[in-house]
Each structure stands twice: as structure tokens, then as C-alpha cells.
mmCIF file of N, CA and C in Angstrom:
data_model
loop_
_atom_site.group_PDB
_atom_site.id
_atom_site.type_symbol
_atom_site.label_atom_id
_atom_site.label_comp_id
_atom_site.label_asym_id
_atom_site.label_seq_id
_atom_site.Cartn_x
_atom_site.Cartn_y
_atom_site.Cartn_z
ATOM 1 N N UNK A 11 -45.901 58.520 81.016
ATOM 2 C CA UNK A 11 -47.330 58.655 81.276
ATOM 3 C C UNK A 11 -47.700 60.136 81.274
ATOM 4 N N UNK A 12 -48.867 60.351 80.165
ATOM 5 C CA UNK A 12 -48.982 61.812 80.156
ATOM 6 C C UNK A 12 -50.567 62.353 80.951
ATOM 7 N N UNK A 13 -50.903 62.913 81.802
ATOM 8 C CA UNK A 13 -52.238 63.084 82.411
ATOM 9 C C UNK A 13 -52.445 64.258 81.871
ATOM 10 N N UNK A 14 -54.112 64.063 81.435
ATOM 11 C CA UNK A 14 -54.910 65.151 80.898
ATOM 12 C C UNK A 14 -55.912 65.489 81.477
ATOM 13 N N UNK A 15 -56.285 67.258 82.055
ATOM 14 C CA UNK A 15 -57.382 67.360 81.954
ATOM 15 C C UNK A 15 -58.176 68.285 81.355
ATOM 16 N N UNK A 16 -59.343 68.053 81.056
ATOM 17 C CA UNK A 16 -59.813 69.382 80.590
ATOM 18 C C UNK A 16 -61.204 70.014 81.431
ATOM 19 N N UNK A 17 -61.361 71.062 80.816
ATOM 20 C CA UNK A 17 -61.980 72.427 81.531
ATOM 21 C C UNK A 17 -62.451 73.255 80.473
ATOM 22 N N UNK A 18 -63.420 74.231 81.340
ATOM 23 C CA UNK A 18 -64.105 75.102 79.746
ATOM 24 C C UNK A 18 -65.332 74.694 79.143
ATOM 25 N N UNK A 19 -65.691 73.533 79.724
ATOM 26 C CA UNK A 19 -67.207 73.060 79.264
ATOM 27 C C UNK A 19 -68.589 73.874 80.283
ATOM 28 N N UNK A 20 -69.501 73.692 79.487
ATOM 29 C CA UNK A 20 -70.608 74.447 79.829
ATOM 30 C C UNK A 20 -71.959 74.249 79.614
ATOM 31 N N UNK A 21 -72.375 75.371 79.465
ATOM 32 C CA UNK A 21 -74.198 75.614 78.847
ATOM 33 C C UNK A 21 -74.211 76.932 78.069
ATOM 34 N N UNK A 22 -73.926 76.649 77.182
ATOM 35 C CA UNK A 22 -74.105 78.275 76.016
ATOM 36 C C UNK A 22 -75.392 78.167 75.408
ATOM 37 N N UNK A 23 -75.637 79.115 74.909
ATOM 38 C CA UNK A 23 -77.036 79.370 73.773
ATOM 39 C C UNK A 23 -76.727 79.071 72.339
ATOM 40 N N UNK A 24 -77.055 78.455 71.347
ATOM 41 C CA UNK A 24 -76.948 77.883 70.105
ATOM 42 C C UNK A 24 -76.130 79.825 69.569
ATOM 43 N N UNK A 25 -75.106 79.664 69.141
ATOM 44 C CA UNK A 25 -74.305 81.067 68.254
ATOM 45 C C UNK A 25 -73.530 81.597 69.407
ATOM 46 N N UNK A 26 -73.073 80.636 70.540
ATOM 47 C CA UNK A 26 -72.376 81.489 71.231
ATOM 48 C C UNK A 26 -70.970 80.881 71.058
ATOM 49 N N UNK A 27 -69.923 81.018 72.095
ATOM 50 C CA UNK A 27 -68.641 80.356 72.373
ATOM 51 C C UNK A 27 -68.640 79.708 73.354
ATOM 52 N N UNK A 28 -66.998 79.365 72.846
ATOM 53 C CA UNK A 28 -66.682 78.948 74.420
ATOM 54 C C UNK A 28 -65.202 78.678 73.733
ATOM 55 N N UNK A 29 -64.274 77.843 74.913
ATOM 56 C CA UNK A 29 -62.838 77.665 74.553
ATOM 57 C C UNK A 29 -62.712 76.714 75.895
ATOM 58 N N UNK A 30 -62.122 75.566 75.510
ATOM 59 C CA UNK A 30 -62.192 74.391 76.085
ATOM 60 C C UNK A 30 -60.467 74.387 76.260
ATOM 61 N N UNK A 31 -60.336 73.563 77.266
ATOM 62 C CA UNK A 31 -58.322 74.167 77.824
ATOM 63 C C UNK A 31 -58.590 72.704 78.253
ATOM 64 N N UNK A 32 -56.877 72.100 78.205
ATOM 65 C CA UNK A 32 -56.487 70.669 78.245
ATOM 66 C C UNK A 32 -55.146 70.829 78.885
ATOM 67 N N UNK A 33 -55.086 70.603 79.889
ATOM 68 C CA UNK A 33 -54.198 70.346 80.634
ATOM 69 C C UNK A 33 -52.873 69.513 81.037
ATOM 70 N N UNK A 34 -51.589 69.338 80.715
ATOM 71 C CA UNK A 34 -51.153 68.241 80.578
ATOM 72 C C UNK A 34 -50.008 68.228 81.974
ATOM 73 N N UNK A 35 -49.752 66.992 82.181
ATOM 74 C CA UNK A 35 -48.927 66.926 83.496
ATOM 75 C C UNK A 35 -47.768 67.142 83.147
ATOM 76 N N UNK A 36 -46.977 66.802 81.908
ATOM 77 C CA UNK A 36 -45.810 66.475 81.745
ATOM 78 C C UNK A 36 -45.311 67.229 80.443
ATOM 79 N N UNK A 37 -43.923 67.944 80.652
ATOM 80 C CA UNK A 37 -43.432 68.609 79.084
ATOM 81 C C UNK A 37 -43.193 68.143 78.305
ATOM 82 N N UNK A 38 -43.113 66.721 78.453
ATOM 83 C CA UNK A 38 -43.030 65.967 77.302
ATOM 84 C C UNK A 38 -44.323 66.048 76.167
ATOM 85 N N UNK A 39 -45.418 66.580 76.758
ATOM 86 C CA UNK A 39 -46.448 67.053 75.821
ATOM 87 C C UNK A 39 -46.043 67.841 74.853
ATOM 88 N N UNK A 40 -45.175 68.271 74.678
ATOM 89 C CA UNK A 40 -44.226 69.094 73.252
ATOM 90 C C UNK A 40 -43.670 68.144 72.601
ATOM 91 N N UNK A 41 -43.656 66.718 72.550
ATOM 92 C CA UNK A 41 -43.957 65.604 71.583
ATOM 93 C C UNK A 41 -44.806 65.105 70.863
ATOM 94 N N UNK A 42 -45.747 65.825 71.645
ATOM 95 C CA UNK A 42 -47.108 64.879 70.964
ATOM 96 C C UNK A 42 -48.428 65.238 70.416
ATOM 97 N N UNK A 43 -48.638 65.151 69.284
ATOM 98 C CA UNK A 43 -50.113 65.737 69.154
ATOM 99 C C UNK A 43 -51.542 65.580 70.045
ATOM 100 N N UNK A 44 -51.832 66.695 69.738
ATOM 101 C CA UNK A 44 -52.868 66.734 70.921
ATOM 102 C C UNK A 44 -54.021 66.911 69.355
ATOM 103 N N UNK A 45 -55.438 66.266 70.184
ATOM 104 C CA UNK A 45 -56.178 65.997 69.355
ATOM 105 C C UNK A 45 -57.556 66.049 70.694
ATOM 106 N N UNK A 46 -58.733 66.728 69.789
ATOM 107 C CA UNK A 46 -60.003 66.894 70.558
ATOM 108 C C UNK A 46 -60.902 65.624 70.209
ATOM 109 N N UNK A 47 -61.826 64.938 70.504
ATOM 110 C CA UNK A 47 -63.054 64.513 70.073
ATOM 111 C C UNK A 47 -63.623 64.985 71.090
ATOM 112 N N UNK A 48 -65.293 63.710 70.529
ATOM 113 C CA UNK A 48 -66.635 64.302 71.665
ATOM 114 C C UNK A 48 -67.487 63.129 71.111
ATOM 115 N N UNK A 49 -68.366 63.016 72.250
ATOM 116 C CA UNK A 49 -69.242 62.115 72.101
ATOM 117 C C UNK A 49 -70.757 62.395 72.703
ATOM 118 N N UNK A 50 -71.386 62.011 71.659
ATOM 119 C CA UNK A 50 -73.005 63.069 71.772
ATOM 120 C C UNK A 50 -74.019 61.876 72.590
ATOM 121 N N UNK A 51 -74.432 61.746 73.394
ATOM 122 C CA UNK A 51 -75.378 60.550 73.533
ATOM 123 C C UNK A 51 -76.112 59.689 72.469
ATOM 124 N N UNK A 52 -75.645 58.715 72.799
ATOM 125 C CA UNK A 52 -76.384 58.028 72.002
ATOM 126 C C UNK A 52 -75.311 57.547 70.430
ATOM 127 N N UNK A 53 -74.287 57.819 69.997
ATOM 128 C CA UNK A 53 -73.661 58.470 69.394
ATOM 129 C C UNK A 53 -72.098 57.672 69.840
ATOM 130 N N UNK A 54 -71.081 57.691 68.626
ATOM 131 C CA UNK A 54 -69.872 57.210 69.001
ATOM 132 C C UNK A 54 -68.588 58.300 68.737
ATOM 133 N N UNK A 55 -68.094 58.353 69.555
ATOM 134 C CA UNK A 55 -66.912 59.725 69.476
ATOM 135 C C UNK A 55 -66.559 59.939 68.377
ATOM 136 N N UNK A 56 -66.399 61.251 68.406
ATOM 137 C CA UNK A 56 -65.764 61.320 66.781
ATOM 138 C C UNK A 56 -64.704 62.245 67.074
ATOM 139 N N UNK A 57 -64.229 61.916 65.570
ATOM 140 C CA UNK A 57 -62.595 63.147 65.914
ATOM 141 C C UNK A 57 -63.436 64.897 65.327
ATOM 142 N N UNK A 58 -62.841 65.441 66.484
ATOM 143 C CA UNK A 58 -63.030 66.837 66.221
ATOM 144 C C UNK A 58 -61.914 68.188 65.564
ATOM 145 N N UNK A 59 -60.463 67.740 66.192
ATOM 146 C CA UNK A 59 -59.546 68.367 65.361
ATOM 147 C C UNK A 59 -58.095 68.055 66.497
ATOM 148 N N UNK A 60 -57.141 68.333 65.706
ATOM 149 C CA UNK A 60 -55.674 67.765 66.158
ATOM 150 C C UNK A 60 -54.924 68.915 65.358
ATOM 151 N N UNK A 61 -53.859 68.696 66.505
ATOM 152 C CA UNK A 61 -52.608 69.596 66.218
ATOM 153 C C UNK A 61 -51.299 68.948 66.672
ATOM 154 N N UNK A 62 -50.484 69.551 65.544
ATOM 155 C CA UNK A 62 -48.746 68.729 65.529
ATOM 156 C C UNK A 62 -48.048 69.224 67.032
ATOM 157 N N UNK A 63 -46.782 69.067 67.184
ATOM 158 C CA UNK A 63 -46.698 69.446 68.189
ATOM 159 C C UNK A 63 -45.750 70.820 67.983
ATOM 160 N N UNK A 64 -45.436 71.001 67.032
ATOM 161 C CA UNK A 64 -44.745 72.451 66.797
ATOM 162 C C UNK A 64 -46.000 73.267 66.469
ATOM 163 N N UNK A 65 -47.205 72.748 66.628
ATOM 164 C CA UNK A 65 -48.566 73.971 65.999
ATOM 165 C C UNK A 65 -48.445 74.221 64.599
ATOM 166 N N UNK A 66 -47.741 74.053 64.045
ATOM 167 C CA UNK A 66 -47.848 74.141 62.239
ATOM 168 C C UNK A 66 -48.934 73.533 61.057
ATOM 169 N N UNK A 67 -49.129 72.787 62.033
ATOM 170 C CA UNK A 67 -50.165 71.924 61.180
ATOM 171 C C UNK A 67 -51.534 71.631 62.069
ATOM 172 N N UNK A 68 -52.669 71.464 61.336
ATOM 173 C CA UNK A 68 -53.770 71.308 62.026
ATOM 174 C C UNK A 68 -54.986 70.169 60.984
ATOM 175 N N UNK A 69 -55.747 70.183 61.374
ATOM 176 C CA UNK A 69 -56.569 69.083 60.857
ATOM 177 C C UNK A 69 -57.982 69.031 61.620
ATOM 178 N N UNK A 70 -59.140 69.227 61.217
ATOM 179 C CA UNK A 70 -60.418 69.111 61.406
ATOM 180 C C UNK A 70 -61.583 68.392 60.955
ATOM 181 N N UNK A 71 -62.587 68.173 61.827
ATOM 182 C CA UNK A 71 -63.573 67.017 61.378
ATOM 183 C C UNK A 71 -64.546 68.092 60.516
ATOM 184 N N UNK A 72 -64.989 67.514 59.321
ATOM 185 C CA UNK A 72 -66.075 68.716 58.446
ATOM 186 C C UNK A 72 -66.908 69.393 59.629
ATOM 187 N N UNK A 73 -67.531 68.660 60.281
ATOM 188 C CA UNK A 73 -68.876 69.350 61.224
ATOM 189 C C UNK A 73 -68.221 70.414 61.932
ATOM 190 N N UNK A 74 -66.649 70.753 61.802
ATOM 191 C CA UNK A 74 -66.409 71.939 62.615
ATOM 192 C C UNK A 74 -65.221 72.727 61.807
ATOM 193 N N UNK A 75 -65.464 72.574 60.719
ATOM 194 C CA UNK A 75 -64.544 73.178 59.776
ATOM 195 C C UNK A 75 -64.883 74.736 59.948
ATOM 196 N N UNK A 76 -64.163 75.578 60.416
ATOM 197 C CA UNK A 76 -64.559 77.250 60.198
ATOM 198 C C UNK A 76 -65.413 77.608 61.082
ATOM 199 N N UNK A 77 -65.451 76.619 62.415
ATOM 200 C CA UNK A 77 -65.992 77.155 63.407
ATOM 201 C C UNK A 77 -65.348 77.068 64.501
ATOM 202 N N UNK A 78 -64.486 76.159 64.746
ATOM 203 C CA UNK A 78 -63.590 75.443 65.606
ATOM 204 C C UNK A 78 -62.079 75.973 65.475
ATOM 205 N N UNK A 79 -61.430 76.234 66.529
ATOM 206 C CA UNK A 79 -60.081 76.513 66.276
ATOM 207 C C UNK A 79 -59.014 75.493 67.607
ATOM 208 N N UNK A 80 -57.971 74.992 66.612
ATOM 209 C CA UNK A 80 -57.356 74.299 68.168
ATOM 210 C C UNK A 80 -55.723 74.725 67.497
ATOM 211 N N UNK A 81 -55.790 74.579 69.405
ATOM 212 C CA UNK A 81 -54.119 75.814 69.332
ATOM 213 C C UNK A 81 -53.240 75.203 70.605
ATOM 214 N N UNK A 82 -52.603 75.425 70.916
ATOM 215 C CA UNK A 82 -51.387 74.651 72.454
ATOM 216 C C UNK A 82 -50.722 75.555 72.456
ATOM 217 N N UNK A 83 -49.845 75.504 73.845
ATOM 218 C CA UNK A 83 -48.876 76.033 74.197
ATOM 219 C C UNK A 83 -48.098 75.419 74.822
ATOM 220 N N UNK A 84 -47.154 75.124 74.361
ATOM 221 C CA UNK A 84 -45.801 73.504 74.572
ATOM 222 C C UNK A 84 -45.339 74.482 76.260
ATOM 223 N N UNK A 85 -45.184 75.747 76.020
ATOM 224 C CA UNK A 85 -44.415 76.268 77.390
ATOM 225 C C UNK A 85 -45.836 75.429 78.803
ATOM 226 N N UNK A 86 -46.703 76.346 78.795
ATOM 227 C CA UNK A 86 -47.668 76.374 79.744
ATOM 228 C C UNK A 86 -48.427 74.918 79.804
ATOM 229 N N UNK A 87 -47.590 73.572 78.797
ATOM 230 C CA UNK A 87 -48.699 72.363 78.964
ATOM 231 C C UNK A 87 -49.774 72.178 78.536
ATOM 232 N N UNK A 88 -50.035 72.674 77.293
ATOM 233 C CA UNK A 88 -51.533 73.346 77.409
ATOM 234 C C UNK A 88 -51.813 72.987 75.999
ATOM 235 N N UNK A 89 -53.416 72.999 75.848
ATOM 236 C CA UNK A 89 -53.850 72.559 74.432
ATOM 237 C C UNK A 89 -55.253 73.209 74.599
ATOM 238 N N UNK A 90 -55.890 74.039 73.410
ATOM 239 C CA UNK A 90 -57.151 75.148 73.483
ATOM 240 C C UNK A 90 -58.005 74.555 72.327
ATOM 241 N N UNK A 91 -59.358 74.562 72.462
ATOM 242 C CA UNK A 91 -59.868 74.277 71.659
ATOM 243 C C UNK A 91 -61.211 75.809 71.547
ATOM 244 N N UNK A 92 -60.911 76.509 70.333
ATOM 245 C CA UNK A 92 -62.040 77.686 70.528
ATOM 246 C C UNK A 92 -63.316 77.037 69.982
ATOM 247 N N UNK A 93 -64.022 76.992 70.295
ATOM 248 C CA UNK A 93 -65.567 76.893 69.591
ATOM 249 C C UNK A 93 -66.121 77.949 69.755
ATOM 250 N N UNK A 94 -66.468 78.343 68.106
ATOM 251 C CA UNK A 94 -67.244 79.724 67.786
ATOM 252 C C UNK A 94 -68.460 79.152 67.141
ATOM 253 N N UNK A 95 -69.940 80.038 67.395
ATOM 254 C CA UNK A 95 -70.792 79.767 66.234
ATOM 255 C C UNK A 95 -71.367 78.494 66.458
ATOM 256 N N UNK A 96 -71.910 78.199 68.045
ATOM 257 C CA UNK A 96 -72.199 76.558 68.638
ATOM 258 C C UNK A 96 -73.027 76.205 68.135
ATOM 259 N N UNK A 97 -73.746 75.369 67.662
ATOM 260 C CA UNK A 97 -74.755 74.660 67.319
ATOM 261 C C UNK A 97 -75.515 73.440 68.374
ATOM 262 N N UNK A 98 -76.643 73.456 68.644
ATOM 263 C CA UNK A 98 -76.969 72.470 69.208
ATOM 264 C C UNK A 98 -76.804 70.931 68.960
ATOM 265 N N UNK A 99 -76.122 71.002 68.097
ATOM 266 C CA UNK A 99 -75.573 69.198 67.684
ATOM 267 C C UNK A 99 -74.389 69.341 68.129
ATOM 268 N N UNK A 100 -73.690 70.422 68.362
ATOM 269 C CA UNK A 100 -71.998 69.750 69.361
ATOM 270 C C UNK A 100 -72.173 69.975 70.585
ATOM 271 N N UNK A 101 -73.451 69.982 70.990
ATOM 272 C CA UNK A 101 -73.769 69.638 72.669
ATOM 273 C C UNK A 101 -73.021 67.545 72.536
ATOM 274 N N UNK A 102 -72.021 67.664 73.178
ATOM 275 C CA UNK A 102 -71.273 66.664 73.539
ATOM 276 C C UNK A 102 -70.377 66.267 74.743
ATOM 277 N N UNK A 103 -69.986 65.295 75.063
ATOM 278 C CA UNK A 103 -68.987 65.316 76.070
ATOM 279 C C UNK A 103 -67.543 65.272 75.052
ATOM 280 N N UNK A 104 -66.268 66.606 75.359
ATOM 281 C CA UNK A 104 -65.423 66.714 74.716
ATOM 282 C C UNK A 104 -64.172 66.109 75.579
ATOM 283 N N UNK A 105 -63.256 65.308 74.806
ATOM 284 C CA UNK A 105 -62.126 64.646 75.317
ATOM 285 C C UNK A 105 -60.785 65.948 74.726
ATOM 286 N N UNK A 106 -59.898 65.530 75.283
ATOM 287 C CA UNK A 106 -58.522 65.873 74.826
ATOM 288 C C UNK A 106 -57.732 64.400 74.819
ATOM 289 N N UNK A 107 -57.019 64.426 74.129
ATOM 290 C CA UNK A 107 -56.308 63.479 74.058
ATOM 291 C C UNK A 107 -54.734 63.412 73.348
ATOM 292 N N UNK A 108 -53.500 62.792 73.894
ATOM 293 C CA UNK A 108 -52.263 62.914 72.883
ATOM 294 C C UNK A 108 -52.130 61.733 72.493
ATOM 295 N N UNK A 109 -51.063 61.633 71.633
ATOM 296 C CA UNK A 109 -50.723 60.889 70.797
ATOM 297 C C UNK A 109 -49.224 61.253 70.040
ATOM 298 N N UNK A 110 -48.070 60.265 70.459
ATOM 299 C CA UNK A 110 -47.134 60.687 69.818
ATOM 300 C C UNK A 110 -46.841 60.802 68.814
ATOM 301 N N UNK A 111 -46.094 61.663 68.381
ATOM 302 C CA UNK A 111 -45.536 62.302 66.921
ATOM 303 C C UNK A 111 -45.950 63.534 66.594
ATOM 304 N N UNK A 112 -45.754 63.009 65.105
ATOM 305 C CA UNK A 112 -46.191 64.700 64.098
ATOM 306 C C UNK A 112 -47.511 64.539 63.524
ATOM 307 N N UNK A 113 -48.120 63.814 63.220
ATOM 308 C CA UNK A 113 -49.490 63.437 62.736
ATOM 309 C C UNK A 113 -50.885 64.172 62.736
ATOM 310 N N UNK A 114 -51.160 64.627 62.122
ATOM 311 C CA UNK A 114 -52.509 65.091 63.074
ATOM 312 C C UNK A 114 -54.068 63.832 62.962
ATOM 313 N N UNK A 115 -53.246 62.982 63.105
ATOM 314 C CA UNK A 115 -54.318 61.384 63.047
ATOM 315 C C UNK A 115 -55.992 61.846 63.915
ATOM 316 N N UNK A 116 -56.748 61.267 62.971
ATOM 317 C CA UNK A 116 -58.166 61.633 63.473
ATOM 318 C C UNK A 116 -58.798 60.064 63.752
ATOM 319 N N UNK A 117 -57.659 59.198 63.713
ATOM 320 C CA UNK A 117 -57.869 57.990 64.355
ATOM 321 C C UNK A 117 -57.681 58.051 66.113
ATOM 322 N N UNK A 118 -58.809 57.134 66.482
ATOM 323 C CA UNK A 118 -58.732 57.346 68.275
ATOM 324 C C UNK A 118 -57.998 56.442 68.744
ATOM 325 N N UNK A 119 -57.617 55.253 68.011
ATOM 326 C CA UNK A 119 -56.642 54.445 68.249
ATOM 327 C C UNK A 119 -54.654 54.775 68.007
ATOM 328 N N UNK A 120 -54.858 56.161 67.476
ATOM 329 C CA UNK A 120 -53.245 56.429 67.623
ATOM 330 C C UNK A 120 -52.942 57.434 68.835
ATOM 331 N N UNK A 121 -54.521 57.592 69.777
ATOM 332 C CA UNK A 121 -53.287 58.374 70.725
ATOM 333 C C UNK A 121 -53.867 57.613 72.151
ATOM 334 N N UNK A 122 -52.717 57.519 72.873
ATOM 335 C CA UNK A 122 -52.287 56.934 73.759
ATOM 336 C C UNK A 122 -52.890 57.399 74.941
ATOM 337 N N UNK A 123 -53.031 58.293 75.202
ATOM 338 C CA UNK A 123 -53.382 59.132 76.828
ATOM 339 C C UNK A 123 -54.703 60.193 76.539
ATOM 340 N N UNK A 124 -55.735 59.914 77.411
ATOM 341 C CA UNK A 124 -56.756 60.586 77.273
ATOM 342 C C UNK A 124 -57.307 60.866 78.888
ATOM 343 N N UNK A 125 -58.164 62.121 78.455
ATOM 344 C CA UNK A 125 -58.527 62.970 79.430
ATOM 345 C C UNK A 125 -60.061 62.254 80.009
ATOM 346 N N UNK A 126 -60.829 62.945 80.725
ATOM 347 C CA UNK A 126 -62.192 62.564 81.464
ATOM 348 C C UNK A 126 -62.898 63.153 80.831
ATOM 349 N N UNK A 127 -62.565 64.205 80.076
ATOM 350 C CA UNK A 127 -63.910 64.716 79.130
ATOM 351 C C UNK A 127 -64.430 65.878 79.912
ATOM 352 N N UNK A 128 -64.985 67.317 79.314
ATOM 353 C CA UNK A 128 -65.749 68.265 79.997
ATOM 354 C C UNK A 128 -67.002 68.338 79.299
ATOM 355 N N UNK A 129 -68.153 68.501 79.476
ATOM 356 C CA UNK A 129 -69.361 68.699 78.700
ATOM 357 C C UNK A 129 -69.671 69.893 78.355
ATOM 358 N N UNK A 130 -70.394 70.244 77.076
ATOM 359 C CA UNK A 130 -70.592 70.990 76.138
ATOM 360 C C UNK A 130 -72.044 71.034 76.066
ATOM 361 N N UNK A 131 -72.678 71.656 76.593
ATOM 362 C CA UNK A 131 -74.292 71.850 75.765
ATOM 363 C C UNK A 131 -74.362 73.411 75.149
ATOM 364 N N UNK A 132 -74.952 72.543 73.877
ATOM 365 C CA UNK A 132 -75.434 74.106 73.295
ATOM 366 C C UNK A 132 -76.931 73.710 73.244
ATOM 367 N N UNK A 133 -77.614 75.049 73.806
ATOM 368 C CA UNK A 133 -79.101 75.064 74.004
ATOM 369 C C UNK A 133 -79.926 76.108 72.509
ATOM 370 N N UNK A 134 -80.714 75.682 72.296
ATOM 371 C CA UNK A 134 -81.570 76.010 71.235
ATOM 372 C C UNK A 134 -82.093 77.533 71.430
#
């Protein structure tokens, strides 16, 4: 059983940042890909981006291609999601979530253990 949480959510101004941190209970999180979505009101989660568990590989949803960066650290438990360049449409509630293997699956049905979500508004 892997527990997640995350942190780093906010209220930015549309072109600002932020960096969203995911927390994991267990080292066995150096098995498993960790993977972001979010869910906008009104709206059904979508995948936002995933990473292998050696960090070599990565994978992103278009709406955050070259704005978004996601990164971990297998020592510290840890999984980062940078958001640069916010837009008021990824005002969302953002999950972390793992999923075992090497995959960087943008399916929500391959990972197993998910977080409570931190919220994201970007304001106009």
C-alpha cells in the first residue's frame, strides 16, 4: 500500500508558476510510475504527465506540452510537477498518482494508489 500526498497548490495569476510535490509513504515508490492528472469542474480528469521510475522517460498530455515539467526523487519519496506559463484553463484540482512498472500510461485505470488532490487556480 503506497500513500500519497500532495502539496504546492494555490492561486497564481494567468503566466505565473508554481511546482506541485507528491509525497509518498513508502520506498517502494522507486517501482512505480508516478503520474499527475486534474480535474477542472465540471469536466472529467485527465492525464497530465507521468514518469518511469528510473526518470528516463516521461510523457505528457498536449495541453501541457512545454509548459509542464514532472521529475521525482526515488531517495526523498518524492514526485514534482513544475508548472510554468499557467493558464486559466489548468485552474484544476491536481492528483498524483502511482502505478506499477515502467510505463508512462496516461490511462487512470493502470495506477493503483492515488492522492486527495491539491487545487490549482490560475486567475485571469
Amino acid at each position: 500500500q503506497v500513500q500519497l500526498v500532495e502539496s504546492g497548490g494555490g492561486v497564481v495569476q494567468a503566466g505565473g508558476s508554481l511546482r506541485l510535490s507528491c509525497a509518498a509513504s513508502e520506498r517502494t515508490i522507486s517501482l512505480y510510475t508516478i503520474g499527475w492528472f486534474r480535474q477542472a469542474p465540471g469536466k472529467e480528469r485527465e492525464f497530465v504527465a507521468a514518469i518511469i521510475p528510473s526518470g528516463l522517460k516521461t510523457n505528457y498530455g498536449d495541453s501541457v506540452k512545454g509548459r509542464f515539467t514532472i521529475s521525482r526523487d526515488n531517495v526523498e519519496k518524492m514526485g514534482y510537477l513544475q508548472m510554468n506559463s499557467l493558464k486559466p484553463e489548468d485552474t484544476a484540482l491536481y492528483y498524483c498518482a502511482a502505478g506499477y512498472g515502467s510505463t508512462t500510461n496516461s490511462r487512470q485505470r493502470e495506477y493503483a494508489y492515488w492522492g486527495q488532490g491539491t487545487q490549482v487556480i490560475v486567475s485571469s
